Amino acid sequence: GTFRNDLANGKGKITYPDGSTYDGQWVDGIIEGDGRATYPNGVVYEGRFKNARNDGEGVMTYADGYQYNGTWKDGQRDGTGTATYPDGTVYNGGFKDGLRDGTGKITMADGFVYEGQWSKGQIEGKGTATYSNSDVYEGMFQSGKRHGTGTMRYGSGEAVTGEWVNGALQQQDKQPDSEQPQQVNEQPSTASE
């Protein structure tokens, strides 16, 4: 690549002893600007770098098929993006410090869909969950479970509104008998970010 004062400046490529590569922009010997990094474990990142870290718009793809396309800050998913998991699950929405945060929608391979608020990687706050059996819950969530005021509309047409605690309706005569609370894992088991 190009050098100035014995430091990489401009476009250049480097291959590290472990097999990792970087091809892109450099400023005063530091990876900065647009580039493409590859790693021995099959991970590829293509996008913006700042101070040798993913920062700005970029796409990271893992060997198992997991992909994140969106905004990065200091090496973490941060801002708005889309995460696509190997099983077909797709999350589109906000991220903070590498975790789902703010408003987002997840559509899982089994048909479960949640759209609403997230905090620190968990379903948290107001949202709507549509279960694979066609039941729909609209209301409050805490730690990924129905918690607080909400309405469950069952596929049968029945609807019940009430207070939920830890996934269970506190009005015992309308207790759902078939639906267990859905847990959503934040990270794919084979990907480490």
PDB file of N, CA and C in Angstrom, residues 74 95 112 144 175:
ATOM      1  N   ASP A  74     -17.605   1.550  17.857  1.00  0.00           N
ATOM      2  CA  ASP A  74     -16.487   1.025  18.642  1.00  0.00           C
ATOM      3  C   ASP A  74     -16.486  -0.511  18.703  1.00  0.00           C
ATOM      4  N   PHE A  95     -30.106  -1.511  18.242  1.00  0.00           N
ATOM      5  CA  PHE A  95     -29.063  -2.191  19.011  1.00  0.00           C
ATOM      6  C   PHE A  95     -28.338  -1.153  19.849  1.00  0.00           C
ATOM      7  N   PHE A 112     -43.115 -17.551  15.391  1.00  0.00           N
ATOM      8  CA  PHE A 112     -43.253 -16.545  16.449  1.00  0.00           C
ATOM      9  C   PHE A 112     -42.762 -15.195  15.937  1.00  0.00           C
ATOM     10  N   GLY A 144     -38.559 -10.833  28.812  1.00  0.00           N
ATOM     11  CA  GLY A 144     -38.989 -11.767  27.781  1.00  0.00           C
ATOM     12  C   GLY A 144     -40.301 -12.471  28.045  1.00  0.00           C
ATOM     13  N   GLN A 175     -56.973 -18.831  32.483  1.00  0.00           N
ATOM     14  CA  GLN A 175     -55.568 -19.222  32.313  1.00  0.00           C
ATOM     15  C   GLN A 175     -55.366 -19.928  30.980  1.00  0.00           C
TER      16      GLN A 175
END
